[in-house]
Short mmCIF file of C-alpha atoms and ligand atoms in Angstrom, two decimals:
data_model
loop_
_atom_site.label_atom_id
_atom_site.label_comp_id
_atom_site.label_asym_id
_atom_site.label_seq_id
_atom_site.Cartn_x
_atom_site.Cartn_y
_atom_site.Cartn_z
CA MET V 919 88.88 61.13 145.10
CA LYS V 920 92.08 61.62 143.08
CA LEU V 921 93.45 60.00 139.93
CA LYS V 922 96.22 57.86 141.42
CA GLU V 923 97.91 56.42 138.35
CA ILE V 924 97.85 55.74 134.61
CA ALA V 925 99.12 52.53 133.03
CA ILE V 926 99.44 51.40 129.40
CA GLY V 927 99.65 48.07 127.57
CA TYR V 928 99.10 46.63 124.10
CA ILE V 929 96.60 44.24 122.55
CA GLU V 930 96.69 42.43 119.19
CA ILE V 931 93.55 40.78 117.78
CA PRO V 932 93.44 39.13 114.32
CA LEU V 933 90.61 40.10 111.96
CA VAL V 934 88.17 37.69 110.31
CA THR V 935 89.21 39.07 106.88
CA PRO V 936 91.59 41.89 105.88
CA PHE V 937 90.01 45.33 106.35
CA LYS V 938 90.42 47.33 103.12
CA THR V 939 89.43 50.91 102.40
CA ALA V 940 90.50 53.49 99.82
CA LEU V 941 93.12 54.54 102.42
CA ARG V 942 94.59 51.33 103.85
CA THR V 943 94.62 47.55 104.30
CA VAL V 944 94.93 46.03 107.79
CA ASN V 945 95.01 42.42 109.04
CA SER V 946 94.70 42.87 112.78
CA VAL V 947 93.79 45.32 115.52
CA ASN V 948 97.02 46.52 117.21
CA ASP V 949 95.96 48.98 119.86
CA LEU V 950 97.26 50.63 122.98
CA ILE V 951 95.11 50.11 126.08
CA VAL V 952 94.99 52.66 128.90
CA LYS V 953 94.10 51.88 132.50
CA VAL V 954 93.41 54.69 134.98
CA THR V 955 93.15 53.97 138.70
CA ALA V 956 91.52 56.03 141.43
CA GLU V 957 92.82 56.30 145.00
CA ASP V 958 90.30 53.67 146.16
CA GLY V 959 91.52 51.17 143.51
CA THR V 960 88.58 51.58 141.08
CA GLU V 961 89.81 51.22 137.47
CA GLY V 962 88.72 52.62 134.10
CA TYR V 963 89.76 51.47 130.62
CA GLY V 964 90.34 53.16 127.28
CA GLU V 965 91.77 52.13 123.90
CA ALA V 966 93.80 53.89 121.19
CA PRO V 967 93.91 52.54 117.61
CA PRO V 968 96.81 54.01 115.61
CA THR V 969 95.05 55.12 112.42
CA ALA V 970 97.90 57.16 110.94
CA VAL V 971 96.25 57.72 107.54
CA ILE V 972 93.26 59.45 109.14
CA THR V 973 94.30 60.92 112.50
CA GLY V 974 98.08 61.11 111.91
CA ASP V 975 98.53 59.13 115.15
CA THR V 976 100.96 56.20 115.24
CA LYS V 977 101.59 53.61 117.93
CA GLU V 978 104.78 55.48 118.89
CA SER V 979 103.18 58.95 118.92
CA ILE V 980 100.22 57.74 121.01
CA GLU V 981 102.48 56.17 123.63
CA ALA V 982 104.74 59.25 123.76
CA ALA V 983 101.77 61.62 124.07
CA ILE V 984 100.38 59.70 127.05
CA ARG V 985 103.72 58.93 128.72
CA TYR V 986 105.42 62.33 128.42
CA TYR V 987 102.55 64.84 128.20
CA ILE V 988 99.13 63.62 129.34
CA ALA V 989 100.01 61.42 132.33
CA PRO V 990 102.35 63.96 133.99
CA SER V 991 99.73 66.72 133.46
CA ILE V 992 96.67 65.03 134.94
CA THR V 993 97.85 62.39 137.45
CA GLY V 994 96.81 63.46 140.95
CA MET V 995 93.89 65.64 139.80
CA GLY V 996 90.47 65.37 141.47
CA LEU V 997 88.14 62.94 139.69
CA ASP V 998 84.99 64.79 140.76
CA ASP V 999 85.86 67.57 138.27
CA LEU V 1000 86.15 65.83 134.90
CA PRO V 1001 85.89 69.09 132.85
CA SER V 1002 89.05 70.44 134.55
CA ILE V 1003 90.95 67.23 133.76
CA MET V 1004 89.80 67.38 130.14
CA ALA V 1005 90.82 71.06 129.86
CA LYS V 1006 94.29 70.25 131.24
CA MET V 1007 94.65 67.33 128.83
CA GLU V 1008 93.55 69.52 125.92
CA LYS V 1009 96.11 72.19 126.80
CA CYS V 1010 99.11 69.92 127.45
CA LEU V 1011 99.56 69.17 123.71
CA ALA V 1012 97.73 69.98 120.48
CA LYS V 1013 96.07 67.36 118.19
CA ASN V 1014 96.97 63.75 119.23
CA THR V 1015 93.25 62.99 119.36
CA THR V 1016 93.68 59.21 119.59
CA ALA V 1017 95.84 59.38 122.73
CA LYS V 1018 93.45 61.90 124.27
CA ALA V 1019 90.44 59.73 123.35
CA ALA V 1020 91.88 56.66 125.08
CA VAL V 1021 92.53 58.60 128.30
CA ASP V 1022 89.18 60.44 128.08
CA ILE V 1023 87.30 57.13 127.67
CA ALA V 1024 89.16 55.55 130.60
CA LEU V 1025 88.34 58.58 132.77
CA TYR V 1026 84.62 58.54 131.84
CA ASP V 1027 84.55 54.78 132.55
CA LEU V 1028 86.14 55.38 135.95
CA TYR V 1029 83.94 58.40 136.74
CA ALA V 1030 80.73 56.50 135.89
CA LYS V 1031 81.87 53.56 138.05
CA LEU V 1032 82.52 55.91 140.97
CA GLN V 1033 79.01 57.37 140.42
CA LYS V 1034 77.67 53.76 140.29
CA LYS V 1035 76.02 54.37 136.90
CA PRO V 1036 76.30 52.89 133.41
CA LEU V 1037 77.96 55.49 131.18
CA PHE V 1038 74.97 55.78 128.83
CA ARG V 1039 72.70 56.75 131.74
CA LEU V 1040 75.19 59.41 132.83
CA LEU V 1041 75.56 60.82 129.29
CA GLY V 1042 71.79 60.72 128.78
CA GLU V 1043 70.87 62.61 131.96
CA LYS V 1044 69.81 65.74 130.03
CA ASP V 1045 67.04 63.79 128.28
CA PRO V 1046 66.56 60.34 129.86
CA SER V 1047 63.46 59.67 127.69
CA ALA V 1048 65.71 59.64 124.58
CA VAL V 1049 68.05 56.99 125.94
CA LYS V 1050 68.13 53.66 124.04
CA THR V 1051 69.16 50.27 125.45
CA GLU V 1052 69.57 48.57 122.07
CA LEU V 1053 71.34 49.69 118.88
CA GLU V 1054 71.77 48.24 115.41
CA THR V 1055 75.19 48.47 113.78
CA ASP V 1056 76.05 48.18 110.13
CA ILE V 1057 78.88 45.92 108.97
CA THR V 1058 81.76 46.96 106.75
CA ILE V 1059 82.26 45.36 103.34
CA SER V 1060 85.89 45.95 102.37
CA VAL V 1061 86.73 47.27 98.91
CA ASN V 1062 87.86 44.38 96.69
CA ASP V 1063 86.99 42.94 93.29
CA THR V 1064 83.24 43.02 92.72
CA ASP V 1065 82.78 39.24 93.04
CA GLU V 1066 84.46 39.14 96.43
CA MET V 1067 82.43 42.12 97.67
CA VAL V 1068 79.21 40.43 96.51
CA ARG V 1069 80.21 37.23 98.37
CA ASP V 1070 81.05 39.21 101.54
CA SER V 1071 77.75 41.11 101.34
CA VAL V 1072 75.65 37.96 100.90
CA LYS V 1073 77.50 36.34 103.83
CA ALA V 1074 76.89 39.38 106.07
CA VAL V 1075 73.18 39.40 105.22
CA GLY V 1076 73.07 35.64 105.93
CA GLU V 1077 74.51 36.40 109.37
CA GLY V 1078 71.61 38.77 110.06
CA PHE V 1079 73.10 42.16 109.15
CA ARG V 1080 70.53 44.46 107.53
CA ILE V 1081 72.79 47.48 106.95
CA LEU V 1082 75.94 47.22 104.82
CA LYS V 1083 78.63 49.90 104.87
CA VAL V 1084 80.30 49.32 101.54
CA LYS V 1085 83.79 50.68 101.01
CA VAL V 1086 84.43 52.26 97.59
CA GLY V 1087 86.58 55.12 96.30
CA LYS V 1088 88.65 52.99 93.93
CA GLY V 1089 87.55 54.21 90.51
CA GLY V 1090 84.11 55.76 89.97
CA GLU V 1091 82.80 53.48 87.22
CA LYS V 1092 84.06 50.36 88.97
CA ASP V 1093 82.38 51.62 92.16
CA VAL V 1094 78.99 51.88 90.40
CA GLU V 1095 79.43 48.28 89.19
CA ARG V 1096 80.34 47.14 92.73
CA ILE V 1097 77.17 48.64 94.21
CA ARG V 1098 74.97 47.48 91.30
CA GLU V 1099 76.07 43.85 91.75
CA ILE V 1100 75.78 43.99 95.54
CA ARG V 1101 72.25 45.43 95.29
CA LYS V 1102 71.30 42.68 92.79
CA ALA V 1103 72.62 40.00 95.16
CA VAL V 1104 71.18 41.23 98.49
CA GLY V 1105 67.80 42.50 97.26
CA LYS V 1106 66.01 45.76 97.90
CA ASP V 1107 65.37 45.46 101.66
CA VAL V 1108 68.99 45.66 102.75
CA VAL V 1109 70.20 49.17 103.56
CA ILE V 1110 73.36 50.08 101.65
CA ARG V 1111 75.52 52.98 102.81
CA VAL V 1112 78.63 53.78 100.81
CA ASP V 1113 81.96 55.08 102.19
CA ALA V 1114 84.44 56.50 99.65
CA ASN V 1115 87.04 57.41 102.33
CA GLN V 1116 88.04 60.53 100.30
CA GLY V 1117 88.72 58.44 97.18
CA TRP V 1118 86.97 60.60 94.58
CA THR V 1119 87.46 64.06 93.08
CA ARG V 1120 84.41 66.30 93.42
CA GLU V 1121 83.44 65.81 89.74
CA GLU V 1122 83.95 62.05 89.98
CA ALA V 1123 81.85 61.99 93.16
CA VAL V 1124 78.93 63.78 91.53
CA SER V 1125 79.01 61.62 88.37
CA THR V 1126 79.41 58.38 90.37
CA ILE V 1127 76.64 59.15 92.87
CA THR V 1128 74.37 60.40 90.06
CA ALA V 1129 74.97 57.15 88.15
CA MET V 1130 73.99 55.19 91.27
CA GLU V 1131 70.85 57.32 91.62
CA ASP V 1132 69.94 56.93 87.91
CA ALA V 1133 70.36 53.16 88.20
CA GLY V 1134 67.93 53.17 91.17
CA LEU V 1135 70.43 51.50 93.53
CA GLY V 1136 68.72 52.92 96.63
CA ILE V 1137 71.77 54.19 98.50
CA GLU V 1138 71.01 55.48 102.00
CA LEU V 1139 74.00 57.87 102.13
CA VAL V 1140 77.51 58.47 100.83
CA GLU V 1141 80.27 59.02 103.36
CA GLN V 1142 83.26 61.35 102.80
CA PRO V 1143 83.30 61.45 98.98
CA VAL V 1144 86.30 63.81 98.67
CA SER V 1145 89.49 64.78 100.50
CA TYR V 1146 89.02 65.84 104.14
CA HIS V 1147 90.43 69.32 103.49
CA ASP V 1148 88.33 69.98 100.36
CA PHE V 1149 85.48 71.72 102.17
CA LYS V 1150 84.26 73.41 98.98
CA GLY V 1151 84.27 69.98 97.34
CA MET V 1152 82.08 68.60 100.13
CA GLN V 1153 79.68 71.55 99.67
CA TYR V 1154 79.69 71.03 95.89
CA VAL V 1155 78.89 67.31 96.10
CA THR V 1156 76.21 67.87 98.77
CA ALA V 1157 74.54 70.49 96.57
CA HIS V 1158 74.67 68.47 93.34
CA VAL V 1159 73.29 65.05 94.34
CA GLN V 1160 70.04 63.82 95.89
CA THR V 1161 71.68 61.18 98.09
CA PRO V 1162 72.52 62.46 101.61
CA ILE V 1163 76.24 63.13 102.17
CA LEU V 1164 77.84 62.18 105.50
CA ALA V 1165 81.00 64.02 106.63
CA ASP V 1166 83.57 61.73 108.27
CA GLU V 1167 87.25 62.69 107.90
CA SER V 1168 86.20 66.37 107.44
CA VAL V 1169 84.92 66.54 111.03
CA PHE V 1170 87.33 66.05 113.93
CA SER V 1171 86.50 68.86 116.36
CA TYR V 1172 83.38 70.71 117.52
CA GLU V 1173 84.43 73.64 115.28
CA ASP V 1174 84.66 71.31 112.25
CA GLY V 1175 81.19 69.96 113.05
CA VAL V 1176 79.63 73.41 113.39
CA ARG V 1177 81.21 74.56 110.11
CA VAL V 1178 79.75 71.57 108.25
CA MET V 1179 76.32 72.16 109.82
CA GLU V 1180 76.32 75.96 109.29
CA GLU V 1181 77.79 76.00 105.79
CA HIS V 1182 76.15 72.81 104.51
CA GLY V 1183 79.38 70.89 103.95
CA ALA V 1184 77.30 67.71 104.32
CA ASP V 1185 73.81 66.58 105.34
CA LEU V 1186 74.96 64.31 108.17
CA VAL V 1187 77.98 63.97 110.49
CA ASN V 1188 79.95 60.88 111.52
CA ILE V 1189 81.28 61.41 115.06
CA LYS V 1190 84.18 59.17 116.08
CA LEU V 1191 85.81 59.39 119.49
CA MET V 1192 89.25 58.93 117.92
CA LYS V 1193 88.74 62.10 115.86
CA THR V 1194 87.18 64.23 118.60
CA GLY V 1195 89.73 63.28 121.26
CA GLY V 1196 87.08 61.51 123.29
CA ILE V 1197 83.62 61.82 124.76
CA HIS V 1198 83.82 65.39 126.13
CA GLU V 1199 84.27 66.91 122.64
CA ALA V 1200 81.89 64.42 120.98
CA VAL V 1201 79.12 65.50 123.35
CA LYS V 1202 79.62 69.11 122.17
CA ILE V 1203 79.12 68.01 118.54
CA CYS V 1204 75.92 66.21 119.61
CA ASP V 1205 74.73 69.44 121.29
CA ALA V 1206 75.43 71.34 118.04
CA ALA V 1207 73.60 68.67 116.03
CA ASP V 1208 70.57 69.09 118.33
CA ARG V 1209 70.63 72.86 117.72
CA PHE V 1210 70.93 72.50 113.94
CA GLY V 1211 68.56 69.51 113.68
CA ILE V 1212 71.29 67.40 112.05
CA LYS V 1213 71.36 63.60 112.41
CA CYS V 1214 74.61 61.89 113.30
CA MET V 1215 76.33 58.54 113.08
CA ILE V 1216 78.62 57.30 115.82
CA GLY V 1217 81.40 55.47 114.02
CA CYS V 1218 84.64 53.77 114.97
CA MET V 1219 88.07 53.20 113.50
CA LEU V 1220 89.28 49.64 113.29
CA GLU V 1221 89.05 49.22 117.07
CA SER V 1222 88.17 46.49 119.52
CA LYS V 1223 85.57 46.39 122.23
CA VAL V 1224 87.01 48.76 124.85
CA SER V 1225 86.78 52.00 122.88
CA VAL V 1226 83.88 50.83 120.70
CA SER V 1227 81.90 50.27 123.93
CA ALA V 1228 82.35 53.96 124.75
CA GLY V 1229 80.93 54.81 121.30
CA VAL V 1230 78.00 52.48 121.99
CA HIS V 1231 77.23 54.29 125.28
CA LEU V 1232 77.33 57.70 123.60
CA ALA V 1233 75.14 56.51 120.70
CA ALA V 1234 72.61 55.10 123.19
CA ALA V 1235 72.52 58.34 125.18
CA ARG V 1236 71.82 60.89 122.43
CA SER V 1237 68.76 61.29 120.21
CA CYS V 1238 70.69 63.03 117.40
CA VAL V 1239 72.52 59.73 116.85
CA THR V 1240 70.36 57.71 114.49
CA MET V 1241 73.08 55.58 112.87
CA ALA V 1242 75.72 53.28 114.36
CA ASP V 1243 78.86 52.15 112.57
CA LEU V 1244 80.21 50.31 115.58
CA ASP V 1245 81.25 47.06 113.96
CA GLY V 1246 84.87 46.89 115.20
CA PRO V 1247 84.20 43.92 117.52
CA SER V 1248 82.30 42.09 114.74
CA LEU V 1249 85.38 42.31 112.48
CA CYS V 1250 87.68 40.74 115.12
CA LYS V 1251 88.22 36.97 115.15
CA VAL V 1252 87.97 36.81 118.95
CA ASP V 1253 86.66 38.93 121.83
CA PRO V 1254 89.43 38.83 124.42
CA TYR V 1255 87.56 41.00 126.95
CA GLU V 1256 84.89 40.29 129.54
CA GLY V 1257 81.84 42.51 129.97
CA GLY V 1258 80.65 45.48 127.93
CA PRO V 1259 77.67 45.78 125.58
CA VAL V 1260 76.60 42.43 124.13
CA TYR V 1261 76.95 41.92 120.37
CA GLN V 1262 74.31 39.62 118.82
CA GLY V 1263 74.91 39.87 115.07
CA PRO V 1264 73.89 43.44 114.21
CA LYS V 1265 72.21 44.02 117.58
CA ILE V 1266 74.10 45.72 120.42
CA LEU V 1267 72.50 45.36 123.83
CA LEU V 1268 73.41 47.68 126.71
CA SER V 1269 73.28 46.58 130.33
CA GLU V 1270 73.06 48.38 133.65
CA ASP V 1271 76.68 47.50 134.51
CA TYR V 1272 78.62 50.54 135.72
CA GLY V 1273 80.92 52.53 133.44
CA ILE V 1274 81.38 51.13 129.93
CA GLY V 1275 80.91 47.66 131.43
CA ILE V 1276 84.27 46.10 130.51
CA THR V 1277 85.44 44.07 133.51
CA LYS V 1278 88.48 42.18 132.27
CA VAL V 1279 91.24 43.35 129.90
CA PRO V 1280 93.91 40.68 129.27
CA VAL V 1281 96.84 43.05 128.88
CA LYS V 1282 100.17 43.36 130.72
CA PHE V 1283 100.09 46.94 131.99
CA GLU V 1284 103.07 49.19 132.65
CA ARG V 1285 102.50 52.02 135.15
CA ILE V 1286 103.76 55.33 133.71
C1 LIG X 671 85.46 50.13 111.14
C2 LIG X 671 84.43 51.13 110.65
N1 LIG X 671 83.28 50.47 110.16
C3 LIG X 671 85.00 51.96 109.54
O1 LIG X 671 84.78 51.64 108.41
N2 LIG X 671 85.70 53.04 109.86
C4 LIG X 671 86.37 53.76 108.81
C5 LIG X 671 87.79 54.06 109.13
C6 LIG X 671 88.46 52.88 109.72
C7 LIG X 671 89.93 52.75 109.70
O2 LIG X 671 90.57 52.92 108.67
O3 LIG X 671 90.39 52.35 110.78
C8 LIG X 671 85.57 54.90 108.27
O4 LIG X 671 84.40 55.09 108.60
O5 LIG X 671 86.08 55.62 107.44
MG1 MG X 672 84.23 56.74 106.96
#
């Protein structure tokens, strides 16, 4: 069975509240959607969020990468040999991980549908006993004034969330105050993970995290304390604090992941499909994590349910994935799609529907 055609379209979904990190503020999801179609008419879907400040990928660059490089390279290839398609896509242009991820996800969705299997069963075939059918996601608390962050945290806990991913990286001392007040308001049983999105220097990171430790704030982990290219800084922070450090922006590829694991650039790794260029490379990082005995998070950018569903399937399939930051759909005001994993507050329930499970995507597609 051959890949007959690739089509693209756009979706815009407003957010419940503005999403604010040390790197950016966004009010809506504005993503490109990819549809791939097999010769027999079976379709697969993928999604590409333009997260220029992290991946370097813009709406324009994603569309150009798919239209002028990826689609002409892979259309017409045999769908029974996914690794060959992925190798061709990898070779047709460097970087552009978001465009590659959207096409990779759509192809895995299509492939699993043709195999008549849910994607998580397919990805979990090496160790079916480790496969999960339910996950728990955290929810992001945007970085704002302390009072607003406390209100957002209390609201999230009231909605049933038990794990908060609190955005910081906007002034070390202020960040300690933010976490202190949130901890006071939500009590000791709520898990608090902190994401600095590269907002600290290495010295600031160590003094800020140490102050949180000394104040007994019970932080589960700190994500990406320093700049993505400051590998020595990541090693320094990891070596000088007790709290586990999670590498996010420092790990895009398999090679990045192995370097962090081998050279102790962090204790944990956040795998995101938009950084790896899709599932095929993410699986390799999971294999490395199994070898090194490192635990991973599957995270997402600010994305909606198409691509986040692919992250859910991967998280469900692999035992090294013990943490899910897959809250994109929870941050959106509406769910415009039909099908896919079911979100019930923090719970994500997988079904036996084929592929990633998305059945309806309300987008006007243009065949390219
Ligand atoms: C949405 C998710 N919870 C998240 O916080 N992801 C960010 C990057 C998101 C973005 O800027 O689109 C992260 O983990 O750094
Ligand atoms: Mg992060």
